[in-house]
Amino acid sequence: MAEQQRGSVTLMDVAARAGVSLATASRALNGSTRRVGDDLRERVLAAARSLNYAPNAQAQAMARGQTNVVGLVVQDIADPYFSSIAAGVMGAAEGHQVLVTLGSTLRRSEREVDYLVAARGQRSRAVILAGSRMDDDDHAQALRREVEIFENDGGTVVAISQKHLPVDTVVIENRIGARDLAAELVALGYRRFGVLAGADRMLTSRDRVHGFRDGLGRSGVDLDPAFVLHGAFTRDGGYEAMQTLLDSGGELDCVFAVNDVMAVGAMAACRERGLAVPDDLGLAGFDDISTLRDVYPALTTVRLPLEKVGATAFDLVLSAPERTKPRTRRIKGEVVLRQSTRRID
Amino acid sequence: MAEQQRGSVTLMDVAARAGVSLATASRALNGSTRRVGDDLRERVLAAARSLNYAPNAQAQAMARGQTNVVGLVVQDIADPYFSSIAAGVMGAAEGHQVLVTLGSTLRRSEREVDYLVAARGQRSRAVILAGSRMDDDDHAQALRREVEIFENDGGTVVAISQKHLPVDTVVIENRIGARDLAAELVALGYRRFGVLAGADRMLTSRDRVHGFRDGLGRSGVDLDPAFVLHGAFTRDGGYEAMQTLLDSGGELDCVFAVNDVMAVGAMAACRERGLAVPDDLGLAGFDDISTLRDVYPALTTVRLPLEKVGATAFDLVLSAPERTKPRTRRIKGEVVLRQSTRRID
DNA sequence: TTGTATGCGTTATCAG
DNA sequence: CTGATAACGCATACAA
């Protein structure tokens, strides 16, 4: 006898079935301080179970004035860099009774603002902004403004990448990692470097290039600006930049691609030209994307604990204090020498 | 003058500022049938803007009795297979004013039920269940039950992989893909095959194995069950299964790993033993994970349009009819022959 | 066209 | 310990 056409069972249904008041039912099911008689509590629980009661989270949120929604905004969820971070966030959220909503900006930073507004509408507890900032970002000001509004409403914002927003931030030590890599490569004997960079506006790319140049400098090696090529921060970007670099005719002995995905593209370009890595040319990347650990020859790179980055961001959300100075968590990379570079004389 | 301690601006604030009633403000901002005078509408919009008003989505949901939340449940967001599907879902959702929530089961299928309950609590409009079913799934019954409850509440469930739930499903043609692959491999001249499979309970793995065997059979080639090894559905699973297979001493000329990630692990195992692919042994995978397109030697595989799979699932959500027979969308793979296999005589 | 009043499902405040 | 009842913020049926 179609007991319910559509629309779910409510707390009232449960209360009625258990023969108690709404308040008692609420307390028995979701109340914090358990001050309900055991007998009644039992009846309520039984009623809820038999009715398949699921509390209306929206209504709870309204009544409580807060939600357990955390927004995660990435540039591209299909990019292993971001999906690893996302996995870290999800893992850390596990068991904390929070709902993670996913936003993908497709590398258009103005979308970040949209997501922030949406998150505010959802009364989200927090938003994690994962992704490199652009230097000349037209939307930087709009973002700052929206962040401020969101925080004024009581929300928490956590950023991942660079410290460019006055919020808790997981800073990825791109410069240091690239510097260390440069030092190791010089130690191997490399001297004439080329660099495959992303867009110059992209801070992550720029930091890695600067750090690399800095590391070379400390070892007394110069980096010829003519051999620093800019392309898309993708496989194809690396492929094309490498082609251009090879066409330029510079006599290089090692190439640093600012991320693994670009490095893989570069490797493909080398292969096409019959250039052997590492025999004819050393090649290094950055990130240590786990899916790419088995490329051959194995890529020398800077390992970033991406899942830990995500987990750390989530920890910052959980431990967000009332309103203090923004905190910073620094995460360093670790140079991993593999077969794409070798000792040369 | 701390205009607002915490807590956001409400529609009432906007209405007051604009000097109109709540209803008018509501209609001007979110109402469907625009029946508000231009002057008032303008005033309301201006007020909302100046106050940074963002409608409380929870309250809207309650008043409307429905939400725009769509839940996406994957097994592991860090797995490129699932992150590609997720990207497809996100892309299709773009511009449709829906919020995608992300759930990750970490390959524990009982978590799917948890997410479904949570989605029901959120009064989610729909849930997309991405991920292979297990054959002897203890939780299958619980899942069926929860799906039914969710749908009774008016929610839509869409599954991706196999048709094993009475809901709209994006079926991935694993058998056909594997069968086609087998045919092509036989055509290349291969005869003595080994297979690296996932857990036998996992339907996706099983379908691919069966399809492969079927394809061989049609070409008059037998698959020795002794050379079908089961391992984890991961890189390491492929690596270990390949080791075992090589240890078994069978004289094989081609190995089919049921997914690319396992194939890459297998390739690593071969390399360690000094076995050259494809010269000493052919190797094929399944999925055509884009991040792995540049492994060397390039992997022969079955290309699955993963983003399209996700997009199709989302389309099913959008077009979910009142209550009819479950629909099925079949998505086929396409054999891609690359360097990890070759013509042999 | 605009305003008034009611209800959505819960929590929390207040009495009993 | 338990039960009425008032918010919570918005949409909408109804009245003007």
XYZ file of C-alpha atoms (C1' of nucleotides) in Angstrom:
722
model
C 0.000 0.000 0.000
C 2.305 2.696 -1.309
C 3.278 4.006 2.065
C 5.349 6.780 0.520
C 5.002 7.991 -3.004
C 8.187 9.975 -2.967
C 9.884 12.086 -0.421
C 11.740 10.474 2.366
C 10.860 9.458 5.852
C 11.378 12.261 8.289
C 12.228 12.492 11.924
C 8.561 12.986 12.575
C 7.784 9.630 11.054
C 10.352 8.033 13.281
C 9.062 9.804 16.354
C 5.521 8.774 15.590
C 6.490 5.194 15.017
C 8.422 5.129 18.272
C 5.687 6.943 20.120
C 7.905 9.731 21.339
C 8.245 13.426 20.718
C 10.246 14.956 17.944
C 12.775 16.249 20.424
C 13.378 12.881 21.947
C 13.798 11.257 18.579
C 16.277 13.920 17.562
C 18.266 13.512 20.737
C 18.327 9.768 20.511
C 19.564 9.812 16.950
C 21.799 12.785 16.567
C 21.930 14.542 19.914
C 25.297 15.174 21.364
C 24.768 14.800 25.086
C 23.008 11.504 25.477
C 20.248 12.258 27.892
C 17.640 9.854 26.693
C 16.320 6.884 28.619
C 17.666 3.612 27.380
C 14.254 2.195 26.657
C 13.123 5.148 24.594
C 16.447 5.425 22.854
C 16.131 1.807 21.868
C 12.637 2.302 20.532
C 13.692 5.284 18.493
C 16.681 3.525 17.020
C 14.554 0.563 16.106
C 11.964 2.775 14.458
C 14.618 4.619 12.504
C 16.115 1.392 11.316
C 12.865 -0.140 10.267
C 11.927 2.984 8.360
C 15.350 3.388 6.722
C 15.562 6.817 8.163
C 18.386 9.012 6.922
C 18.560 12.436 8.529
C 18.048 15.252 6.065
C 21.484 16.792 5.999
C 20.147 20.029 4.549
C 17.722 20.469 7.376
C 20.359 19.592 9.909
C 22.696 22.098 8.376
C 20.065 24.767 8.552
C 19.131 24.064 12.103
C 22.723 23.801 13.231
C 23.897 26.716 11.186
C 26.857 24.781 9.839
C 27.711 21.990 7.456
C 30.301 19.308 7.052
C 31.009 20.067 3.461
C 34.546 20.706 2.332
C 35.151 21.870 -1.199
C 38.192 20.752 -3.143
C 39.074 22.807 -6.183
C 41.665 21.460 -8.585
C 42.727 22.513 -12.019
C 42.215 19.180 -13.708
C 41.197 16.036 -11.900
C 42.522 13.881 -14.741
C 46.023 15.207 -14.161
C 47.831 12.707 -11.933
C 49.342 15.554 -9.963
C 45.934 16.706 -8.854
C 44.314 13.335 -8.569
C 47.072 12.317 -6.157
C 46.438 15.387 -4.072
C 42.743 14.636 -4.192
C 43.410 11.109 -3.011
C 45.364 12.527 -0.087
C 42.501 14.807 0.826
C 39.972 12.001 0.569
C 42.109 9.709 2.646
C 42.537 12.251 5.401
C 38.836 13.030 5.356
C 38.031 9.370 5.843
C 36.172 8.868 9.060
C 35.766 12.539 9.747
C 32.191 12.677 8.604
C 32.786 15.280 6.002
C 31.516 15.461 2.489
C 34.045 16.458 -0.132
C 32.761 18.312 -3.151
C 34.906 18.417 -6.221
C 35.514 21.365 -8.458
C 37.588 21.363 -11.603
C 38.630 24.678 -13.073
C 40.104 23.247 -16.251
C 42.982 25.629 -15.678
C 40.816 28.696 -15.949
C 41.459 30.505 -12.737
C 38.349 32.627 -12.908
C 36.451 29.457 -12.201
C 38.013 29.359 -8.769
C 36.000 32.376 -7.841
C 32.841 30.715 -9.068
C 33.517 27.683 -6.946
C 34.205 29.833 -3.946
C 30.863 31.540 -4.371
C 29.150 28.187 -4.749
C 30.888 26.956 -1.632
C 29.655 29.966 0.229
C 26.169 29.218 -0.953
C 26.571 25.700 0.356
C 27.798 27.169 3.597
C 30.785 24.915 3.198
C 32.987 24.652 6.187
C 36.091 25.000 4.113
C 37.536 25.138 0.637
C 40.865 23.742 -0.449
C 42.320 25.551 -3.427
C 44.824 23.289 -5.137
C 46.810 24.641 -8.000
C 49.494 27.045 -8.949
C 48.783 30.703 -9.126
C 49.528 32.828 -12.106
C 51.663 35.842 -11.622
C 49.729 38.366 -13.611
C 46.425 36.837 -12.753
C 43.620 39.175 -13.703
C 41.404 37.322 -11.315
C 43.756 37.492 -8.376
C 41.975 40.466 -6.937
C 38.542 38.953 -7.377
C 39.818 35.811 -5.725
C 41.265 37.669 -2.770
C 38.004 39.471 -2.336
C 35.917 36.334 -2.477
C 38.259 34.582 -0.069
C 37.788 37.386 2.373
C 34.021 37.225 2.110
C 34.066 33.480 2.515
C 36.174 33.746 5.621
C 34.048 36.530 7.008
C 31.158 34.133 6.772
C 33.084 31.784 8.993
C 34.554 29.545 6.320
C 38.108 28.321 6.102
C 40.256 28.532 3.009
C 43.384 26.460 2.543
C 45.665 26.914 -0.419
C 48.122 24.497 -1.956
C 51.196 25.583 -3.893
C 52.463 29.047 -3.291
C 51.866 31.396 -0.417
C 50.031 34.078 -2.318
C 46.841 34.346 -0.378
C 46.513 35.337 3.270
C 45.248 31.904 4.215
C 46.590 28.664 5.625
C 48.818 27.268 2.943
C 50.621 24.072 2.087
C 53.691 25.418 0.389
C 55.458 23.136 -2.014
C 59.153 23.840 -1.984
C 59.652 24.021 -5.694
C 62.709 26.207 -5.621
C 64.598 24.119 -3.121
C 63.719 20.917 -4.901
C 64.873 22.252 -8.244
C 68.017 23.641 -6.664
C 68.872 20.299 -5.132
C 68.235 18.591 -8.420
C 70.542 20.981 -10.211
C 73.277 20.305 -7.690
C 72.984 16.578 -8.141
C 73.026 16.844 -11.900
C 76.139 18.949 -11.831
C 77.685 16.440 -9.489
C 77.030 13.803 -12.092
C 79.102 15.814 -14.498
C 76.474 17.623 -16.566
C 77.332 21.159 -17.589
C 75.303 22.312 -20.567
C 71.656 22.443 -19.563
C 68.406 23.091 -21.277
C 65.109 23.682 -19.524
C 61.571 22.922 -20.635
C 59.346 25.264 -18.691
C 55.642 25.927 -18.504
C 54.035 29.274 -19.096
C 56.193 31.984 -17.660
C 53.256 33.348 -15.722
C 52.788 30.121 -13.861
C 54.438 30.418 -10.507
C 55.158 26.747 -10.048
C 57.005 26.606 -13.329
C 58.814 29.811 -12.665
C 59.890 28.742 -9.182
C 61.289 25.522 -10.504
C 63.199 27.277 -13.246
C 64.573 29.855 -10.870
C 65.514 27.244 -8.316
C 67.222 25.205 -10.984
C 69.196 28.135 -12.272
C 70.073 29.046 -8.734
C 71.285 25.540 -8.028
C 73.432 25.574 -11.149
C 74.836 28.946 -10.198
C 75.887 27.714 -6.804
C 77.838 25.032 -8.541
C 79.385 27.525 -10.861
C 77.388 26.506 -13.896
C 75.538 28.976 -16.074
C 72.175 28.447 -17.658
C 71.885 30.002 -21.076
C 68.491 31.769 -21.266
C 68.306 30.786 -24.904
C 67.920 27.198 -23.798
C 64.978 27.862 -21.509
C 61.906 27.075 -23.582
C 58.332 27.674 -22.572
C 55.450 25.425 -23.476
C 52.245 24.044 -22.100
C 52.497 22.340 -18.719
C 51.492 19.063 -20.372
C 52.886 16.073 -22.194
C 52.414 17.752 -25.529
C 53.947 20.933 -24.201
C 57.062 18.999 -23.266
C 57.119 17.233 -26.580
C 56.931 20.423 -28.578
C 59.313 22.402 -26.433
C 61.842 19.618 -26.748
C 61.533 19.642 -30.499
C 62.172 23.349 -30.562
C 65.079 22.955 -28.223
C 66.646 20.289 -30.369
C 66.072 22.359 -33.462
C 67.872 25.253 -31.872
C 71.055 23.308 -32.330
C 72.484 23.987 -28.889
C 74.994 21.461 -27.683
C 73.367 20.261 -24.501
C 74.128 17.362 -22.266
C 71.117 17.491 -19.978
C 67.540 18.771 -20.077
C 65.345 19.571 -17.121
C 61.599 19.476 -17.707
C 59.727 21.242 -14.948
C 57.382 18.327 -14.469
C 57.314 14.624 -15.189
C 54.545 14.810 -17.700
C 56.523 17.256 -19.799
C 59.600 15.111 -19.356
C 57.772 12.154 -20.792
C 56.774 14.213 -23.779
C 60.371 15.305 -24.149
C 61.496 11.715 -24.013
C 59.167 10.867 -26.844
C 60.629 13.695 -28.885
C 64.143 12.417 -28.245
C 63.180 8.938 -29.203
C 61.718 10.144 -32.465
C 64.960 11.799 -33.323
C 67.021 8.834 -32.390
C 68.524 10.569 -29.422
C 69.228 8.075 -26.654
C 68.489 8.971 -23.045
C 70.718 9.049 -21.075
C 73.531 8.157 -23.450
C 73.156 11.110 -25.760
C 71.313 13.374 -23.375
C 70.363 13.392 -19.721
C 66.743 14.112 -18.836
C 65.114 14.997 -15.557
C 61.599 15.800 -14.439
C 59.787 16.914 -11.322
C 56.941 15.469 -9.193
C 57.648 11.742 -9.387
C 54.180 10.906 -10.647
C 53.674 7.344 -9.529
C 51.999 6.247 -12.728
C 55.156 7.266 -14.544
C 57.643 5.439 -12.344
C 57.941 2.670 -14.875
C 58.718 4.668 -17.953
C 61.916 3.578 -19.559
C 64.485 4.808 -19.010
C 63.267 5.584 -15.498
C 63.060 9.273 -14.909
C 65.371 11.188 -12.629
C 63.080 13.565 -10.811
C 62.173 15.314 -7.581
C 59.748 13.268 -5.571
C 56.839 15.202 -4.142
C 54.698 13.444 -1.537
C 51.513 14.514 -3.268
C 49.117 12.506 -1.165
C 50.719 13.957 1.922
C 50.204 17.404 0.468
C 46.498 16.713 0.217
C 46.345 15.185 3.655
C 48.178 18.142 5.135
C 45.738 20.526 3.528
C 42.886 18.630 5.074
C 44.561 18.666 8.463
C 44.780 22.420 8.194
C 41.059 22.486 7.561
C 40.330 20.392 10.612
C 42.587 22.330 12.883
C 41.610 25.732 11.578
C 41.707 27.990 14.606
C 39.207 30.693 15.318
C 40.987 33.461 13.555
C 44.705 33.813 13.816
C 47.598 34.389 11.544
C 47.605 32.163 8.482
C 49.709 29.085 8.997
C 52.178 27.581 6.571
C 53.147 23.959 6.119
C 56.178 23.447 3.943
C 56.587 20.266 2.012
C 59.888 19.432 0.433
C 60.745 17.260 -2.474
C 63.498 14.710 -2.619
C 65.806 14.183 -5.559
C 65.589 10.710 -7.017
C 68.315 9.796 -9.459
C 67.274 7.167 -11.935
C 68.307 5.965 -15.328
C 67.449 8.983 -17.397
C 70.627 10.592 -16.118
C 74.007 9.025 -15.549
C 77.498 9.844 -14.413
C 79.416 11.414 -17.247
C 82.998 12.446 -17.494
C 31.639 48.801 12.390
C 31.509 45.019 12.395
C 28.375 44.829 10.346
C 28.291 41.078 10.575
C 30.097 39.068 13.177
C 29.614 35.767 11.435
C 26.747 34.206 9.638
C 25.993 35.301 6.188
C 23.663 37.807 4.684
C 20.238 36.392 4.072
C 17.512 37.079 1.643
C 15.861 39.107 4.365
C 18.835 41.411 4.511
C 18.657 41.897 0.801
C 14.934 42.527 0.863
C 15.301 45.047 3.645
C 18.095 46.846 1.861
C 16.063 46.999 -1.314
C 12.941 47.983 0.524
C 10.871 45.120 -0.815
C 9.244 42.049 0.550
C 10.928 38.720 0.982
C 8.863 37.251 -1.799
C 9.830 39.905 -4.271
C 13.469 39.561 -3.439
C 13.201 35.815 -3.851
C 11.497 36.123 -7.188
C 13.912 38.695 -8.468
C 16.912 36.590 -7.566
C 15.935 32.990 -7.981
C 12.362 32.900 -9.191
C 11.655 31.065 -12.368
C 8.848 33.058 -13.918
C 10.162 36.564 -13.995
C 7.242 38.555 -12.809
C 8.978 41.385 -11.075
C 8.931 44.994 -12.095
C 12.115 46.115 -13.710
C 12.718 48.860 -11.207
C 12.300 46.621 -8.191
C 14.253 43.834 -9.785
C 17.071 46.241 -10.370
C 16.987 47.412 -6.781
C 17.042 43.879 -5.463
C 19.918 42.863 -7.674
C 21.870 45.888 -6.628
C 21.226 45.199 -2.978
C 22.276 41.591 -3.358
C 25.435 42.598 -5.098
C 26.406 45.205 -2.599
C 25.827 42.794 0.251
C 27.633 39.906 -1.445
C 24.544 37.851 -1.100
C 24.853 34.158 -1.863
C 21.629 32.167 -1.565
C 21.769 29.540 1.136
C 21.721 26.404 -0.950
C 20.610 24.288 1.994
C 17.610 26.461 2.625
C 16.758 26.525 -1.049
C 16.993 22.790 -1.182
C 14.678 22.448 1.748
C 12.140 24.851 0.442
C 12.240 23.334 -3.000
C 12.372 19.789 -1.811
C 15.252 18.928 -4.106
C 18.913 19.581 -4.582
C 21.409 19.841 -7.366
C 23.937 17.545 -5.807
C 25.234 14.598 -7.756
C 27.421 12.093 -5.977
C 30.281 10.396 -7.778
C 31.623 7.266 -6.148
C 34.863 5.829 -7.436
C 37.161 3.162 -6.114
C 40.311 5.228 -6.098
C 40.539 8.740 -7.423
C 44.318 8.441 -7.774
C 43.866 5.661 -10.297
C 44.018 7.202 -13.776
C 41.148 5.009 -14.896
C 38.829 6.606 -12.382
C 40.243 10.080 -12.532
C 39.604 10.090 -16.269
C 36.024 9.043 -15.711
C 35.729 11.706 -13.060
C 37.041 14.281 -15.493
C 34.386 13.212 -17.955
C 31.676 13.605 -15.367
C 32.947 16.999 -14.315
C 33.190 18.160 -17.877
C 29.650 17.118 -18.666
C 28.394 18.719 -15.473
C 29.996 21.998 -16.472
C 27.371 24.652 -16.824
C 24.578 22.499 -15.501
C 24.568 24.085 -12.109
C 25.185 20.893 -10.264
C 27.507 20.205 -7.424
C 29.530 17.027 -7.703
C 30.501 15.336 -4.484
C 33.299 12.848 -4.542
C 33.437 9.539 -2.741
C 36.344 7.162 -2.773
C 35.768 3.623 -1.598
C 39.414 2.610 -1.640
C 38.232 -0.576 -3.296
C 36.123 -1.624 -0.350
C 32.715 -2.110 -1.806
C 30.906 -1.869 1.507
C 31.790 1.789 1.440
C 29.548 2.224 -1.566
C 26.589 1.575 0.637
C 27.817 4.179 3.103
C 28.097 6.737 0.367
C 24.659 5.905 -0.900
C 23.229 6.475 2.555
C 25.107 9.730 2.835
C 23.800 10.769 -0.558
C 20.303 10.003 0.562
C 20.889 12.150 3.617
C 22.009 14.932 1.309
C 18.894 14.360 -0.743
C 21.223 14.097 -3.696
C 19.564 14.125 -7.019
C 21.678 11.273 -8.245
C 24.610 9.041 -7.566
C 27.028 7.670 -10.113
C 28.597 4.411 -9.070
C 31.840 3.923 -10.964
C 33.694 0.723 -10.493
C 33.614 -2.930 -11.197
C 31.427 -5.193 -9.190
C 32.642 -8.266 -7.438
C 30.980 -11.496 -8.269
C 30.565 -12.923 -4.804
C 30.073 -9.551 -3.253
C 28.807 -9.946 0.281
C 27.589 -6.428 0.081
C 25.763 -6.824 -3.182
C 22.493 -7.398 -1.436
C 22.958 -4.459 0.900
C 23.789 -2.343 -2.112
C 20.729 -3.423 -4.045
C 18.606 -2.654 -1.059
C 20.090 0.775 -0.545
C 19.789 1.558 -4.239
C 16.119 0.716 -4.073
C 15.587 2.947 -1.057
C 17.475 5.760 -2.704
C 15.374 5.491 -5.824
C 12.194 5.259 -3.838
C 13.131 8.584 -2.341
C 13.226 9.973 -5.838
C 16.948 9.730 -6.466
C 18.633 8.448 -9.593
C 21.384 5.884 -9.621
C 23.679 5.364 -12.575
C 26.232 2.590 -12.666
C 29.385 2.300 -14.705
C 30.940 -1.015 -15.701
C 28.697 -4.016 -15.692
C 24.971 -4.261 -15.813
C 24.433 -5.821 -12.431
C 22.070 -3.406 -10.819
C 18.582 -2.564 -12.059
C 19.588 0.997 -12.855
C 20.706 3.058 -15.805
C 24.112 1.732 -16.702
C 27.075 2.647 -18.850
C 28.288 -0.768 -19.854
C 31.897 -1.068 -20.843
C 32.294 -3.738 -23.456
C 35.172 -5.536 -21.872
C 34.508 -8.884 -23.453
C 34.242 -7.567 -26.957
C 37.319 -5.434 -26.571
C 39.360 -8.320 -25.260
C 38.027 -10.575 -27.973
C 39.023 -8.136 -30.680
C 42.434 -7.760 -29.142
C 42.928 -11.505 -29.106
C 41.995 -11.704 -32.768
C 44.496 -9.044 -33.695
C 47.242 -10.666 -31.703
C 46.647 -13.983 -33.353
C 46.681 -12.240 -36.687
C 50.123 -10.931 -35.813
C 51.257 -14.497 -35.428
C 51.175 -14.998 -31.689
C 50.058 -18.405 -30.503
C 51.214 -19.158 -26.971
C 49.545 -16.709 -24.634
C 49.762 -15.890 -20.979
C 47.308 -13.684 -19.129
C 47.809 -11.470 -16.111
C 44.413 -11.088 -14.504
C 43.056 -9.310 -11.481
C 41.163 -10.988 -8.698
C 38.940 -13.670 -10.099
C 35.955 -12.186 -8.298
C 36.323 -8.898 -10.086
C 33.930 -8.824 -12.977
C 35.913 -6.450 -15.141
C 38.943 -8.669 -14.962
C 36.939 -11.779 -15.491
C 35.126 -10.347 -18.499
C 38.371 -9.368 -20.111
C 39.884 -12.767 -19.530
C 36.822 -14.529 -20.850
C 36.619 -12.274 -23.837
C 40.266 -12.830 -24.565
C 39.958 -16.577 -24.322
C 36.903 -16.441 -26.484
C 38.725 -14.401 -29.080
C 41.591 -16.850 -29.145
C 39.182 -19.723 -29.435
C 37.506 -18.204 -32.458
C 40.896 -18.106 -34.084
C 41.544 -21.647 -33.130
C 44.057 -20.890 -30.417
C 43.874 -22.373 -26.963
C 44.633 -20.576 -23.749
C 46.285 -22.806 -21.191
C 44.619 -22.116 -17.826
C 47.962 -22.658 -16.165
C 49.148 -19.463 -17.789
C 46.328 -17.332 -16.441
C 47.713 -15.753 -13.291
C 45.745 -13.674 -10.832
C 47.143 -10.699 -8.990
C 46.159 -7.298 -7.719
C 44.604 -4.963 -10.291
C 47.616 -2.659 -9.892
C 51.115 -2.015 -11.164
C 52.587 -4.197 -8.441
C 50.026 -6.872 -9.116
C 51.139 -6.986 -12.729
C 54.769 -7.009 -11.752
C 54.380 -9.917 -9.383
C 52.079 -11.931 -11.581
C 54.544 -11.552 -14.424
C 57.364 -12.792 -12.245
C 55.354 -15.832 -11.325
C 54.436 -16.409 -14.903
C 58.045 -16.242 -16.019
C 59.068 -18.533 -13.209
C 56.527 -21.065 -14.326
C 58.767 -21.740 -17.262
C 56.036 -21.788 -19.869
C 57.138 -21.018 -23.387
C 55.040 -18.008 -24.221
C 55.204 -15.554 -27.040
C 52.674 -13.000 -25.844
C 51.184 -11.829 -22.557
C 47.921 -9.989 -22.085
C 47.598 -7.936 -18.932
C 43.981 -7.049 -18.228
C 44.812 -3.403 -17.748
C 47.553 -0.980 -18.722
C 48.756 -0.420 -15.218
C 49.370 -4.115 -14.749
C 50.995 -4.251 -18.167
C 53.457 -1.588 -17.123
C 54.329 -3.592 -14.033
C 54.761 -6.628 -16.213
C 57.034 -4.695 -18.508
C 59.198 -3.756 -15.563
C 59.418 -7.399 -14.590
C 60.490 -8.338 -18.106
C 63.102 -5.654 -18.185
C 64.554 -6.860 -14.914
C 64.987 -10.290 -16.342
C 66.478 -9.057 -19.529
C 63.493 -10.059 -21.569
C 63.005 -7.683 -24.468
C 59.525 -6.529 -25.419
C 58.427 -7.179 -28.111
C 61.444 -9.087 -29.414
C 61.370 -11.832 -26.822
C 57.791 -11.456 -25.777
C 54.743 -9.540 -26.911
C 52.800 -7.579 -24.309
C 49.377 -6.003 -24.400
C 47.248 -4.088 -21.947
C 43.758 -2.633 -21.762
C 42.326 0.865 -21.184
C 44.842 3.032 -23.028
C 45.531 5.221 -20.013
C 46.680 8.492 -21.518
C 49.422 9.054 -18.990
C 50.924 5.785 -20.118
C 50.877 6.431 -23.843
C 54.535 7.277 -23.806
C 55.891 4.229 -22.085
C 58.514 2.522 -24.151
C 57.930 0.333 -25.938
C 54.500 1.820 -26.518
C 51.798 -0.484 -25.304
C 49.423 -2.355 -27.526
C 46.091 -2.002 -25.810
C 42.355 -1.508 -26.102
C 41.463 2.143 -26.026
C 38.548 3.013 -23.801
C 37.070 6.511 -24.128
C 37.061 6.970 -20.378
C 36.067 10.613 -20.344
C 33.192 9.783 -22.611
C 32.163 7.068 -20.204
C 31.937 9.650 -17.432
C 30.135 12.121 -19.634
C 27.659 9.479 -20.715
C 26.949 8.607 -17.119
C 26.219 12.219 -16.394
C 23.953 12.467 -19.415
C 21.991 9.547 -18.048
C 21.607 11.456 -14.811
C 20.322 14.526 -16.569
C 17.909 12.660 -18.758
C 16.703 10.299 -16.075
C 13.041 9.747 -16.837
C 10.360 9.560 -14.252
C 10.463 5.881 -13.693
C 10.912 3.537 -16.575
C 12.967 0.558 -17.462
C 16.668 1.008 -16.752
C 18.561 2.182 -19.790
C 21.866 0.889 -21.038
C 24.597 2.710 -22.896
C 27.276 0.489 -24.322
C 30.741 1.821 -24.846
C 33.195 -0.118 -26.903
C 36.930 -0.159 -26.888
C 39.179 -0.034 -29.895
C 42.283 -2.115 -30.365
C 45.413 -0.062 -30.748
C 48.468 -1.926 -31.948
C 51.710 -0.354 -30.858
C 55.277 -1.386 -30.370
C 54.881 -3.803 -27.516
C 53.662 -6.348 -30.018
C 54.922 -7.045 -33.510
C 54.346 -9.288 -36.443
C 56.036 -12.590 -35.895
C 56.456 -15.603 -38.103
C 2.876 42.950 -10.070
C 3.635 42.802 -5.007
C 3.049 41.349 -0.215
C 1.598 37.910 3.567
C 1.820 33.682 5.498
C 2.939 28.843 5.661
C 5.879 24.882 5.370
C 10.296 22.306 4.448
C 13.052 18.809 8.532
C 15.999 19.572 12.339
C 18.048 21.416 16.359
C 17.826 23.848 20.421
C 15.572 26.586 24.043
C 12.494 26.442 27.223
C 9.182 24.468 30.473
C 7.268 20.492 32.805
C 14.555 12.815 31.374
C 10.915 14.334 28.176
C 7.833 17.269 25.431
C 6.071 21.607 23.179
C 7.707 25.277 20.323
C 10.540 28.691 18.240
C 13.990 29.486 14.925
C 17.026 28.419 10.564
C 16.567 30.768 5.143
C 14.061 30.250 1.436
C 10.112 29.234 -2.025
C 5.500 29.432 -2.983
C 0.332 29.236 -2.611
C -2.656 32.564 -1.651
C -4.505 37.074 -0.973
C -4.417 41.945 -2.228
